[in-house]
Short mmCIF file of C-alpha atoms in Angstrom, two decimals:
data_model
loop_
_atom_site.label_atom_id
_atom_site.label_comp_id
_atom_site.label_asym_id
_atom_site.label_seq_id
_atom_site.Cartn_x
_atom_site.Cartn_y
_atom_site.Cartn_z
CA MET A 122 0.01 0.01 -0.10
CA PHE A 123 1.40 3.42 -0.81
CA ASN A 124 1.93 5.64 2.14
CA ILE A 125 2.94 9.11 1.84
CA LYS A 126 4.32 9.33 5.29
CA ASN A 127 7.08 6.98 4.31
CA ILE A 128 8.44 8.82 1.16
CA SER A 129 10.17 12.18 0.97
CA LEU A 130 8.32 13.55 -2.03
CA ASN A 131 11.54 13.60 -4.05
CA ARG A 132 13.84 15.23 -1.47
CA PHE A 133 10.93 17.35 0.14
CA VAL A 134 10.09 15.92 3.45
CA PRO A 135 6.50 16.65 4.20
CA LYS A 136 5.25 18.54 7.13
CA TYR A 137 1.87 17.58 8.65
CA ILE A 138 -1.11 19.23 10.61
CA ASN A 139 -3.44 17.17 12.38
CA LYS A 140 -6.91 17.22 11.11
CA ARG A 141 -8.27 18.25 14.55
CA ASN A 142 -6.41 21.27 14.54
CA LEU A 143 -7.85 22.94 11.34
CA ARG A 144 -10.71 25.15 12.99
CA LYS A 145 -8.07 26.58 15.56
CA ILE A 146 -5.44 27.41 12.86
CA THR A 147 -7.93 28.78 10.62
CA ALA A 148 -8.95 31.18 13.31
CA SER A 149 -5.26 32.15 13.86
CA GLY A 150 -5.08 34.04 10.28
CA LYS A 151 -1.58 32.55 9.99
CA TYR A 152 -2.64 29.66 7.86
CA GLN A 153 -4.48 29.41 4.52
CA ILE A 154 -6.44 26.08 3.95
CA VAL A 155 -6.35 25.15 0.40
CA GLN A 156 -8.60 22.24 -1.42
CA ILE A 157 -7.71 21.22 -4.90
CA LEU A 158 -11.21 20.51 -6.26
CA THR A 159 -13.26 21.12 -9.44
CA GLU A 160 -16.36 23.60 -9.15
CA LYS A 161 -18.70 20.79 -9.15
CA THR A 162 -17.01 18.97 -6.15
CA TRP A 163 -16.62 22.30 -4.37
CA LYS A 164 -20.34 22.80 -4.45
CA LYS A 165 -20.96 19.38 -3.01
CA GLY A 166 -19.13 20.59 0.03
CA HIS A 167 -15.81 22.20 1.25
CA ILE A 168 -14.26 23.53 4.38
CA ILE A 169 -15.44 26.96 5.23
CA PHE A 170 -12.89 29.72 4.54
CA SER A 171 -10.84 27.61 2.39
CA VAL A 172 -9.48 28.50 -0.99
CA ARG A 173 -10.44 26.39 -3.94
CA ILE A 174 -7.99 25.93 -6.81
CA ASP A 175 -9.00 23.77 -9.75
CA PRO A 176 -6.72 20.79 -10.39
CA ARG A 177 -6.74 21.38 -14.08
CA THR A 178 -5.35 25.13 -13.75
CA PHE A 179 -3.43 24.80 -10.57
CA LYS A 180 -0.18 25.93 -11.99
CA GLU A 181 -1.69 28.94 -13.65
CA GLU A 182 -3.99 29.99 -10.31
CA TYR A 183 -1.97 29.21 -7.30
CA ARG A 184 0.39 32.59 -7.39
CA THR A 185 -2.76 34.71 -7.53
CA LYS A 186 -4.75 32.70 -4.89
CA LEU A 187 -2.28 31.99 -2.23
CA ASP A 188 -0.65 34.27 0.15
CA LYS A 189 3.06 33.42 0.43
CA SER A 190 3.30 35.01 3.97
CA LYS A 191 0.88 32.53 5.36
CA ASN A 192 1.43 28.74 5.91
CA ILE A 193 -0.29 26.78 3.18
CA VAL A 194 -2.39 23.70 4.43
CA LEU A 195 -3.21 21.38 1.69
CA TYR A 196 -6.39 19.39 2.37
CA GLY A 197 -7.29 16.31 0.38
CA GLU A 198 -6.34 12.83 -0.57
CA LYS A 199 -2.47 12.60 0.54
CA HIS A 200 -1.67 10.86 -2.74
CA SER A 201 -3.01 13.46 -4.83
CA MET A 202 -1.70 16.39 -2.76
CA ALA A 203 1.87 15.21 -3.13
CA ARG A 204 2.21 16.66 -6.69
CA TYR A 205 0.87 20.09 -5.29
CA TYR A 206 3.09 19.97 -2.17
CA ARG A 207 6.28 19.52 -4.32
CA ILE A 208 5.33 22.58 -6.57
CA LEU A 209 4.52 24.91 -3.79
CA VAL A 210 7.67 23.85 -1.65
CA ALA A 211 9.70 24.54 -4.88
CA ASP A 212 8.28 27.79 -5.06
CA LYS A 213 9.28 28.65 -1.69
CA TYR A 214 5.84 28.34 0.16
CA SER A 215 5.62 27.07 3.67
CA VAL A 216 3.30 24.03 2.90
CA TYR A 217 1.60 21.41 5.27
CA LEU A 218 -0.35 18.35 4.38
CA VAL A 219 -3.40 17.30 6.90
CA LYS A 220 -3.20 13.68 8.38
#
């Protein structure tokens, strides 16, 4: 079974935030919760105050939608978030995955 905790994401060692702490960190103003979802999936349900970025246009959108001064928390399936994690870390964002 593929387990993202056991890989280094091609030289990037992932940082994690516990799912139970999402409400607290959202209220702190120091974090930005990001969900990589299509508009259709977003309308079915999402985390309040999170930012939606479409997976098909992620590379074009993330620089305008994300605040580099905040910690970015990628919320979603870990195996699909690894790609976005690598892109953001390479561009000097402070990024966390949710476990």
